[in-house]
Short mmCIF file of C-alpha atoms in Angstrom, two decimals:
data_model
loop_
_atom_site.label_atom_id
_atom_site.label_comp_id
_atom_site.label_asym_id
_atom_site.label_seq_id
_atom_site.Cartn_x
_atom_site.Cartn_y
_atom_site.Cartn_z
CA UNK A 1 -0.08 0.13 -0.33
CA UNK A 2 1.23 3.42 -0.96
CA UNK A 3 1.00 6.28 1.85
CA UNK A 4 0.86 9.23 0.01
CA UNK A 5 3.05 12.14 1.20
CA UNK A 6 0.71 15.10 2.22
CA UNK A 7 -0.37 17.18 5.68
CA UNK A 8 -3.52 15.37 5.65
CA UNK A 9 -1.80 12.06 6.09
CA UNK A 10 1.08 12.75 8.62
CA UNK A 11 -1.09 14.66 10.91
CA UNK A 12 -4.21 11.43 10.53
CA UNK A 13 -1.20 9.15 11.64
CA UNK A 14 -0.90 11.27 14.76
CA UNK A 15 -4.01 11.40 15.31
CA UNK A 16 -4.18 7.21 15.01
CA UNK A 17 -1.00 7.21 16.76
CA UNK A 18 -3.15 7.47 20.33
CA UNK A 19 -5.75 5.78 20.02
CA UNK A 20 -5.93 3.54 17.81
CA UNK A 21 -1.49 2.47 19.18
CA UNK A 22 -0.90 4.63 22.52
CA UNK A 23 0.67 3.83 24.90
CA UNK A 24 -1.12 1.26 27.36
CA UNK A 25 -1.13 -0.28 23.84
CA UNK A 26 1.91 -0.64 23.14
CA UNK A 27 2.57 -1.32 26.73
CA UNK A 28 0.53 -4.20 26.59
CA UNK A 29 2.00 -5.30 22.85
CA UNK A 30 5.40 -4.84 22.96
CA UNK A 31 6.94 -3.43 26.13
CA UNK A 32 10.10 -3.34 25.14
CA UNK A 33 8.90 -0.56 22.83
CA UNK A 34 6.29 1.10 25.60
CA UNK A 35 8.23 4.58 24.20
CA UNK A 36 7.90 4.41 20.90
CA UNK A 37 5.30 5.63 19.21
CA UNK A 38 5.94 4.18 15.67
CA UNK A 39 2.55 5.64 13.74
CA UNK A 40 3.87 9.13 15.17
CA UNK A 41 7.09 8.53 13.55
CA UNK A 42 5.78 7.99 10.33
CA UNK A 43 3.29 10.68 10.71
CA UNK A 44 6.14 12.52 11.59
CA UNK A 45 8.51 12.00 8.79
CA UNK A 46 5.64 12.43 6.21
CA UNK A 47 4.84 15.88 7.32
CA UNK A 48 9.09 16.60 7.42
CA UNK A 49 10.08 15.42 4.03
CA UNK A 50 7.17 17.40 2.43
CA UNK A 51 8.24 20.40 4.24
CA UNK A 52 11.98 19.99 4.14
CA UNK A 53 12.40 22.77 2.49
CA UNK A 54 9.84 24.85 5.41
CA UNK A 55 12.25 23.51 8.27
CA UNK A 56 12.47 27.92 10.30
CA UNK A 57 16.41 27.53 11.02
CA UNK A 58 16.19 29.40 14.74
CA UNK A 59 13.19 26.19 15.51
CA UNK A 60 15.87 23.77 13.88
CA UNK A 61 18.23 25.97 16.04
CA UNK A 62 16.58 25.75 19.57
CA UNK A 63 15.61 21.82 18.63
CA UNK A 64 19.38 21.13 18.51
CA UNK A 65 20.43 23.54 22.03
CA UNK A 66 17.85 21.61 23.78
CA UNK A 67 18.95 17.45 21.95
CA UNK A 68 22.61 18.76 22.90
CA UNK A 69 20.99 19.13 26.55
CA UNK A 70 19.92 16.47 27.04
CA UNK A 71 22.81 14.56 25.85
CA UNK A 72 25.63 16.27 28.17
CA UNK A 73 23.54 16.48 31.76
CA UNK A 74 23.17 12.70 31.32
CA UNK A 75 27.59 12.12 30.01
CA UNK A 76 28.30 14.74 32.79
CA UNK A 77 25.92 13.08 35.05
CA UNK A 78 26.25 8.43 34.02
CA UNK A 79 23.39 8.33 33.11
CA UNK A 80 22.57 4.94 31.07
CA UNK A 81 22.15 5.28 26.93
CA UNK A 82 19.38 2.97 27.36
CA UNK A 83 17.84 6.03 29.27
CA UNK A 84 18.78 8.24 27.54
CA UNK A 85 17.45 7.05 24.39
CA UNK A 86 13.50 6.05 26.15
CA UNK A 87 13.44 9.87 26.54
CA UNK A 88 14.35 10.88 23.85
CA UNK A 89 11.72 9.16 22.20
CA UNK A 90 9.47 10.44 24.98
CA UNK A 91 9.62 14.14 24.38
CA UNK A 92 12.94 15.02 22.21
CA UNK A 93 12.12 13.24 18.88
CA UNK A 94 8.53 14.49 18.69
CA UNK A 95 9.12 18.22 19.53
CA UNK A 96 10.64 17.78 15.40
CA UNK A 97 7.36 18.89 13.65
CA UNK A 98 7.45 22.27 15.79
CA UNK A 99 10.35 23.12 13.86
CA UNK A 100 8.25 23.53 10.58
CA UNK A 101 7.37 26.08 9.39
CA UNK A 102 3.87 27.10 10.67
CA UNK A 103 2.70 29.41 7.16
CA UNK A 104 4.35 26.27 5.13
CA UNK A 105 1.62 24.38 5.74
CA UNK A 106 -2.15 23.85 5.05
CA UNK A 107 -4.67 22.03 4.69
CA UNK A 108 -8.01 22.48 3.88
CA UNK A 109 -10.78 23.51 5.11
CA UNK A 110 -12.96 20.01 5.12
CA UNK A 111 -9.66 18.35 5.81
CA UNK A 112 -9.07 20.13 9.00
CA UNK A 113 -13.36 19.54 9.64
CA UNK A 114 -12.70 14.72 8.05
CA UNK A 115 -9.82 15.19 10.68
CA UNK A 116 -11.09 16.43 14.26
CA UNK A 117 -13.59 14.30 13.29
CA UNK A 118 -11.61 11.52 13.76
CA UNK A 119 -10.58 12.49 16.76
CA UNK A 120 -14.18 13.17 17.93
CA UNK A 121 -15.12 9.87 17.35
CA UNK A 122 -12.27 7.95 19.86
CA UNK A 123 -13.84 10.43 22.27
CA UNK A 124 -17.40 9.42 21.96
CA UNK A 125 -15.78 5.76 21.84
CA UNK A 126 -14.07 6.61 25.59
CA UNK A 127 -17.18 8.37 26.61
CA UNK A 128 -19.57 5.78 25.94
CA UNK A 129 -17.39 3.74 27.24
CA UNK A 130 -17.68 5.80 30.34
CA UNK A 131 -21.82 6.01 30.50
CA UNK A 132 -21.90 2.15 30.07
CA UNK A 133 -19.42 1.51 32.41
CA UNK A 134 -20.97 3.54 35.27
CA UNK A 135 -24.77 1.68 34.68
CA UNK A 136 -21.93 -1.68 34.90
CA UNK A 137 -19.80 -1.64 37.37
CA UNK A 138 -17.10 -0.99 35.24
CA UNK A 139 -17.72 -4.23 33.32
CA UNK A 140 -15.94 -3.24 29.26
CA UNK A 141 -12.28 -1.57 31.63
CA UNK A 142 -12.48 -4.70 34.32
CA UNK A 143 -13.22 -6.71 31.27
CA UNK A 144 -10.25 -5.42 28.81
CA UNK A 145 -7.63 -4.81 32.75
CA UNK A 146 -7.87 -8.39 33.21
CA UNK A 147 -7.11 -9.73 29.52
CA UNK A 148 -5.33 -7.59 27.42
CA UNK A 149 -4.63 -3.69 29.06
CA UNK A 150 -3.27 -4.79 32.72
CA UNK A 151 -1.44 -1.23 33.43
CA UNK A 152 -4.66 0.20 34.06
CA UNK A 153 -5.48 -2.59 36.78
CA UNK A 154 -5.08 0.20 39.08
CA UNK A 155 -7.59 2.62 37.78
CA UNK A 156 -10.63 0.60 37.06
CA UNK A 157 -12.71 0.54 40.14
CA UNK A 158 -13.99 -3.33 40.76
CA UNK A 159 -17.60 -2.46 42.36
CA UNK A 160 -20.41 -0.03 41.30
CA UNK A 161 -18.58 3.44 41.91
CA UNK A 162 -21.81 5.40 40.43
CA UNK A 163 -19.75 8.70 40.42
CA UNK A 164 -17.72 7.99 43.72
CA UNK A 165 -14.50 7.04 41.75
CA UNK A 166 -12.52 8.46 39.10
CA UNK A 167 -12.88 7.10 36.00
CA UNK A 168 -9.89 6.34 33.84
CA UNK A 169 -10.12 4.72 30.34
CA UNK A 170 -8.67 2.86 28.37
CA UNK A 171 -5.70 4.75 27.16
CA UNK A 172 -4.65 4.85 30.76
CA UNK A 173 -4.27 7.30 33.93
CA UNK A 174 -7.26 9.00 34.50
CA UNK A 175 -5.46 12.60 33.90
CA UNK A 176 -4.23 11.58 30.75
CA UNK A 177 -8.14 11.54 29.83
CA UNK A 178 -8.50 14.70 31.37
CA UNK A 179 -5.65 15.56 28.86
CA UNK A 180 -8.37 13.60 25.91
CA UNK A 181 -11.76 15.42 26.58
CA UNK A 182 -9.66 19.13 27.43
CA UNK A 183 -8.44 18.36 23.17
CA UNK A 184 -11.45 18.05 22.06
CA UNK A 185 -13.55 21.17 23.47
CA UNK A 186 -10.71 23.18 22.64
CA UNK A 187 -10.18 21.56 18.94
CA UNK A 188 -14.16 21.99 18.54
CA UNK A 189 -15.09 24.95 19.53
CA UNK A 190 -12.16 26.43 18.02
CA UNK A 191 -12.90 25.43 14.72
CA UNK A 192 -16.55 26.63 15.49
CA UNK A 193 -15.59 30.56 16.57
CA UNK A 194 -12.68 30.63 13.47
CA UNK A 195 -15.12 29.29 10.85
CA UNK A 196 -18.84 29.44 12.22
CA UNK A 197 -19.27 26.17 11.42
CA UNK A 198 -20.25 23.28 13.54
CA UNK A 199 -18.83 19.89 13.49
CA UNK A 200 -20.62 18.80 16.83
CA UNK A 201 -23.78 20.36 17.79
CA UNK A 202 -23.24 22.28 20.89
CA UNK A 203 -25.20 20.88 23.24
CA UNK A 204 -23.26 17.63 21.99
CA UNK A 205 -19.89 18.60 22.62
CA UNK A 206 -20.36 20.61 26.25
CA UNK A 207 -22.26 17.42 28.08
CA UNK A 208 -19.59 15.13 26.78
CA UNK A 209 -16.49 17.47 27.70
CA UNK A 210 -17.91 19.25 31.15
CA UNK A 211 -18.87 15.17 32.79
CA UNK A 212 -16.04 13.86 30.35
CA UNK A 213 -13.21 15.71 32.24
CA UNK A 214 -15.51 15.20 36.05
CA UNK A 215 -15.31 11.71 35.74
CA UNK A 216 -11.53 12.02 35.52
CA UNK A 217 -11.89 13.20 38.90
CA UNK A 218 -8.91 16.60 37.65
CA UNK A 219 -9.15 19.55 39.71
CA UNK A 220 -7.29 21.06 37.44
CA UNK A 221 -8.83 20.14 34.34
CA UNK A 222 -11.67 21.44 35.95
CA UNK A 223 -10.19 25.07 35.82
CA UNK A 224 -8.66 24.88 32.99
CA UNK A 225 -11.99 23.70 31.38
CA UNK A 226 -14.83 26.24 33.13
CA UNK A 227 -11.55 29.13 31.80
CA UNK A 228 -12.27 27.53 28.03
CA UNK A 229 -16.22 27.59 27.47
CA UNK A 230 -15.83 31.33 29.84
CA UNK A 231 -13.52 32.28 26.69
CA UNK A 232 -15.49 30.69 24.59
CA UNK A 233 -18.78 31.74 25.61
CA UNK A 234 -18.69 34.88 26.85
CA UNK A 235 -20.21 36.67 24.07
CA UNK A 236 -23.28 34.50 24.15
CA UNK A 237 -25.84 34.95 26.96
CA UNK A 238 -28.15 31.93 26.38
CA UNK A 239 -25.15 29.35 26.21
CA UNK A 240 -23.71 30.89 29.49
CA UNK A 241 -27.49 30.55 30.89
CA UNK A 242 -27.48 26.92 29.80
CA UNK A 243 -24.32 26.06 31.04
CA UNK A 244 -24.64 27.39 34.49
CA UNK A 245 -27.84 25.55 34.84
CA UNK A 246 -26.72 22.57 33.50
CA UNK A 247 -23.59 23.16 36.01
CA UNK A 248 -26.47 23.11 38.54
CA UNK A 249 -28.29 19.27 37.42
CA UNK A 250 -24.98 18.26 37.51
CA UNK A 251 -23.98 18.84 41.10
CA UNK A 252 -27.83 17.93 42.34
CA UNK A 253 -26.77 14.60 40.17
CA UNK A 254 -24.33 14.15 42.01
CA UNK A 255 -21.16 13.65 38.84
CA UNK A 256 -19.22 16.51 41.15
CA UNK A 257 -19.06 13.78 44.25
CA UNK A 258 -15.84 12.75 42.20
CA UNK A 259 -14.34 16.50 42.61
CA UNK A 260 -15.92 17.65 46.09
CA UNK A 261 -14.11 15.20 48.00
CA UNK A 262 -10.38 15.56 46.71
CA UNK A 263 -11.26 19.01 46.81
CA UNK A 264 -12.25 18.72 50.75
CA UNK A 265 -9.75 16.24 51.95
CA UNK A 266 -5.92 17.03 49.20
CA UNK A 267 -5.31 20.81 49.25
CA UNK A 268 -5.30 21.83 45.35
CA UNK A 269 -1.81 20.95 43.90
CA UNK A 270 -2.53 17.32 45.96
CA UNK A 271 0.93 17.83 47.49
CA UNK A 272 3.46 18.80 44.19
CA UNK A 273 3.64 22.18 46.11
CA UNK A 274 4.91 20.96 49.39
CA UNK A 275 7.50 18.46 47.67
CA UNK A 276 9.26 21.37 46.03
CA UNK A 277 9.05 23.24 48.96
CA UNK A 278 11.36 21.33 50.75
CA UNK A 279 13.30 19.99 48.27
CA UNK A 280 13.95 23.72 47.34
CA UNK A 281 13.86 24.06 51.73
CA UNK A 282 17.11 21.54 51.73
CA UNK A 283 18.87 23.50 49.11
CA UNK A 284 19.59 20.46 46.72
CA UNK A 285 18.86 21.64 43.95
CA UNK A 286 21.26 24.67 41.83
CA UNK A 287 20.68 26.20 38.33
CA UNK A 288 23.12 25.00 35.49
CA UNK A 289 23.24 26.98 32.73
CA UNK A 290 24.60 24.42 30.13
CA UNK A 291 23.64 21.40 31.72
CA UNK A 292 21.37 19.24 34.91
CA UNK A 293 21.19 16.62 36.43
CA UNK A 294 19.70 14.73 33.57
CA UNK A 295 17.40 11.30 33.04
CA UNK A 296 18.26 10.57 36.77
CA UNK A 297 16.23 13.28 38.33
CA UNK A 298 14.18 11.36 40.73
CA UNK A 299 17.54 8.81 41.82
CA UNK A 300 18.75 11.88 42.13
CA UNK A 301 16.73 13.54 44.56
CA UNK A 302 15.07 10.06 46.16
CA UNK A 303 18.65 10.55 48.07
CA UNK A 304 17.35 13.57 50.22
CA UNK A 305 13.56 12.49 49.92
CA UNK A 306 11.32 9.64 50.61
CA UNK A 307 10.61 8.46 47.65
CA UNK A 308 6.69 9.57 47.79
CA UNK A 309 7.55 13.21 48.10
CA UNK A 310 9.77 12.39 44.78
CA UNK A 311 7.53 10.34 43.42
CA UNK A 312 5.19 13.78 43.78
CA UNK A 313 7.54 16.04 42.79
CA UNK A 314 7.40 14.82 39.88
CA UNK A 315 4.87 15.44 38.68
CA UNK A 316 5.53 19.27 38.33
CA UNK A 317 7.35 17.64 34.26
CA UNK A 318 8.58 21.73 33.98
CA UNK A 319 10.29 21.79 37.17
CA UNK A 320 11.84 18.52 36.54
CA UNK A 321 12.88 19.61 33.09
CA UNK A 322 14.72 22.88 34.21
CA UNK A 323 17.05 20.79 36.91
CA UNK A 324 17.00 17.94 34.34
CA UNK A 325 18.93 19.56 31.27
CA UNK A 326 19.80 23.02 32.50
CA UNK A 327 18.62 26.42 31.56
CA UNK A 328 18.95 26.80 27.74
CA UNK A 329 17.75 23.77 27.59
CA UNK A 330 14.83 24.40 29.91
CA UNK A 331 14.16 27.91 27.78
CA UNK A 332 14.57 25.91 24.13
CA UNK A 333 11.79 23.25 25.27
CA UNK A 334 9.58 26.11 26.21
CA UNK A 335 10.17 28.25 23.05
CA UNK A 336 9.46 25.43 20.90
CA UNK A 337 6.10 23.83 23.28
CA UNK A 338 4.61 26.62 24.05
CA UNK A 339 6.64 30.99 23.32
CA UNK A 340 6.95 30.71 19.82
CA UNK A 341 3.29 28.74 18.75
CA UNK A 342 1.28 31.21 21.29
CA UNK A 343 3.78 34.20 19.68
CA UNK A 344 2.81 33.20 16.70
CA UNK A 345 -0.38 33.72 17.27
CA UNK A 346 -0.49 37.07 18.83
CA UNK A 347 1.18 38.12 15.91
CA UNK A 348 -1.62 37.63 13.76
CA UNK A 349 -4.24 39.01 16.14
CA UNK A 350 -5.37 35.91 17.04
CA UNK A 351 -6.12 35.83 20.94
CA UNK A 352 -8.02 32.44 21.00
CA UNK A 353 -5.63 30.17 19.41
CA UNK A 354 -2.96 31.87 21.75
CA UNK A 355 -5.99 31.01 25.14
CA UNK A 356 -6.31 27.80 23.66
CA UNK A 357 -2.56 26.44 23.88
CA UNK A 358 -1.34 28.61 26.78
CA UNK A 359 -4.11 27.02 28.71
CA UNK A 360 -3.74 22.83 27.02
CA UNK A 361 0.04 23.38 28.39
CA UNK A 362 -0.73 24.69 31.12
CA UNK A 363 -2.79 21.61 32.00
CA UNK A 364 0.07 19.30 30.48
CA UNK A 365 2.48 21.43 32.89
CA UNK A 366 0.17 19.98 35.62
CA UNK A 367 1.12 16.27 36.22
CA UNK A 368 3.97 14.10 35.54
CA UNK A 369 2.70 12.63 31.97
CA UNK A 370 5.70 14.86 30.47
CA UNK A 371 7.63 12.70 31.96
CA UNK A 372 5.87 9.72 32.79
CA UNK A 373 3.82 9.11 28.56
CA UNK A 374 4.71 10.13 25.93
CA UNK A 375 1.43 10.27 23.93
CA UNK A 376 0.89 12.85 26.57
CA UNK A 377 3.10 15.29 24.57
CA UNK A 378 1.65 13.72 21.31
CA UNK A 379 -2.10 14.79 21.71
CA UNK A 380 -0.95 18.33 22.85
CA UNK A 381 1.50 18.67 19.92
CA UNK A 382 -1.93 17.71 16.99
CA UNK A 383 -4.00 20.67 19.18
CA UNK A 384 -1.73 22.79 18.43
CA UNK A 385 -0.62 22.21 14.93
CA UNK A 386 -5.01 21.40 14.20
CA UNK A 387 -4.69 25.18 15.76
CA UNK A 388 -2.31 26.88 13.50
CA UNK A 389 -4.08 25.44 10.84
CA UNK A 390 -7.45 26.40 11.71
CA UNK A 391 -6.05 30.08 11.79
CA UNK A 392 -3.99 29.56 9.18
CA UNK A 393 -7.49 28.86 6.55
CA UNK A 394 -9.52 30.51 8.75
CA UNK A 395 -8.17 33.78 7.42
CA UNK A 396 -9.50 36.04 10.38
CA UNK A 397 -8.42 37.83 12.93
CA UNK A 398 -9.94 37.92 16.35
CA UNK A 399 -9.78 38.85 19.80
CA UNK A 400 -11.36 38.84 22.84
CA UNK A 401 -13.22 42.38 22.38
CA UNK A 402 -14.05 41.71 19.40
#
């Protein structure tokens, strides 16, 4: 079968890499290569081949700076090549997608719509499984965990736990499932805002996104989604009234029980801020310009704090990265992932797109997905590319005060 060398095929392969051959599936089928997302890499290669002449030199320099920082940090700290290679596939290689000049990327509106519809179909599958499991005591997820996806077993409730337990998906952890739902809302809401055209009816889009995020029990996810709901509906009085009424209905139905329970027993950061404060008070972490502690960061901090505190600390991956690779590598990473995409959208006066990217980055930076799940960064990159494509194809400038 001949694979078409075009943008649509490349991005579709990236989307399928998450939902069809995602991390939990790779762990359960080819554990040796669990950190290597083959479909994503294939899509990335297609994209780089097509836009080889449109590689941005400045972005390539930033990628090389990050690559060198990771290698230098691991070499100085005697981290094994195996561990370096694992994080190379998790975090470094996928960043190559972002070195293409986004002004060169092109798709037709109908192609963008089809790609978002592909993403939507898998989100609806996850949501339908959740609804069935609510009524059957997690029958589907228990069956998957017991017979195939054993890595998700610890996250599956073992009894009828209507509105009392956090719900993961076949893709993995609650918080990664939360990232999928928020990405769903961003893609659909931004498309609708940009083209004045609906992929999904507003009521379905809001129900799936809101209930989906609540089901994962993610406090930050609900906060970010709430901000996005306001941003995209602030000028639509009927929508705002419907959202408020819907929130009350969900509250009285018990959907918020999980979140309210967590808020009453935990601080908002679930101990992350306290863990880092402990490390800073002990003065065991230093800022280095050209290199850091390397990918043995967890093992390093475990010399000074207990296993649990060390584990909680890694759930602020951006801080981990700063001390793992040093200041220059950290700046290169943040520039590629957040600053440049956000700046380019702001330069085009597309404040909505910039807000979406900023909010989404904040979400993935508040749990350990970037240090544990290679697909977390992949999903983020897919959403960023889609936002950039929508912004370009819509050919219209927007501001929040429009």
